[in-house]
Coordinates of C-alpha atoms in Angstrom, one line a residue:
P1 CA -22.6 12.4 4.6
E2 CA -19.2 13.4 5.4
D3 CA -20.0 16.9 5.6
D4 CA -22.8 16.3 8.1
E5 CA -21.3 15.2 11.3
A6 CA -24.8 13.8 12.6
Q7 CA -25.3 11.6 9.5
R8 CA -21.6 10.5 9.5
A9 CA -22.0 9.4 13.2
Q10 CA -25.5 7.6 12.5
V11 CA -23.5 5.7 9.3
T12 CA -20.5 4.8 11.5
A13 CA -22.8 3.4 14.3
A14 CA -24.8 1.6 11.8
F15 CA -21.6 0.0 10.1
E16 CA -20.2 -0.8 13.8
A17 CA -23.4 -2.5 14.5
Y18 CA -23.3 -4.6 11.2
K19 CA -19.6 -5.4 11.9
G20 CA -20.4 -6.5 15.5
K21 CA -22.9 -9.0 14.3
C22 CA -20.8 -10.4 11.6
K23 CA -17.9 -10.7 14.0
E24 CA -20.2 -12.8 16.3
A25 CA -21.6 -14.9 13.8
L26 CA -18.7 -15.4 11.2
W27 CA -15.3 -14.5 12.2
T28 CA -14.5 -17.4 14.6
R29 CA -16.5 -19.9 12.6
F30 CA -14.5 -19.1 9.4
G31 CA -11.3 -17.7 10.9
C32 CA -11.9 -14.4 9.6
R33 CA -10.2 -11.2 10.7
E34 CA -10.3 -7.6 10.0
H35 CA -7.7 -6.3 7.4
W36 CA -5.0 -4.7 9.7
A37 CA -5.0 -1.5 7.6
K38 CA -8.8 -1.1 8.4
I39 CA -8.4 -1.2 12.3
E40 CA -9.5 2.0 13.6
P41 CA -8.0 3.5 16.6
D42 CA -9.0 1.6 19.7
K43 CA -11.4 3.4 22.1
T44 CA -9.8 1.4 25.0
A45 CA -6.4 0.0 26.1
D46 CA -7.9 -3.5 26.5
L47 CA -9.0 -3.3 22.7
R48 CA -5.8 -2.0 21.7
K49 CA -4.0 -4.7 23.6
L50 CA -6.1 -7.5 22.1
H51 CA -5.4 -6.1 18.4
R52 CA -1.9 -5.8 19.1
E53 CA -1.6 -9.4 20.5
R54 CA -3.3 -10.7 17.6
L55 CA -1.3 -8.9 14.9
W56 CA 2.0 -9.8 16.4
R57 CA 0.8 -13.4 16.5
Q58 CA -0.6 -13.4 12.9
Y59 CA 1.8 -11.4 11.0
P60 CA 5.6 -11.0 10.8
V61 CA 5.7 -7.8 12.6
T62 CA 9.3 -7.9 13.4
D63 CA 10.2 -8.1 9.7
F64 CA 7.7 -5.5 8.7
N65 CA 9.4 -3.1 11.5
A66 CA 12.8 -4.1 10.0
L67 CA 11.5 -3.0 6.5
R68 CA 9.9 0.0 8.0
A69 CA 13.0 1.2 9.7
K70 CA 15.0 0.9 6.7
L71 CA 12.7 2.5 4.3
D72 CA 11.0 5.0 6.5
P73 CA 13.7 6.0 9.1
N74 CA 11.8 9.1 10.1
N75 CA 8.3 7.5 10.4
V76 CA 6.8 9.7 7.7
L77 CA 4.6 7.2 6.7
A78 CA 3.7 6.2 10.2
N79 CA 0.5 7.1 12.1
I80 CA -0.7 6.6 15.5
V81 CA -2.4 3.2 14.8
I82 CA 0.9 1.9 13.4
I83 CA 2.9 3.1 16.1
R84 CA 0.7 1.7 18.9
L85 CA 0.1 -1.5 17.4
L86 CA 3.1 -2.4 15.4
S87 CA 6.2 -0.8 17.4
P88 CA 8.1 -2.9 19.5
K89 CA 7.3 -2.7 23.0

């Protein structure tokens, strides 16, 4: 399906709908959360803010950023999601 944009969009929409139902029914009840590396770029600033706050609350982001600065000082391994969600304000 990755070669057919319409089919890819349909699969993505179906997955997002399923994920939304799981989130509503299960995440709060069982303390679930999306793996941080599976977070897609947010479509709105509000969603990005919520993801950012959650990640900073749940993970040692300051320690991660210290290691990231030491091991990848030129941000070769960084991407827009990492920069937006995990960089210091």
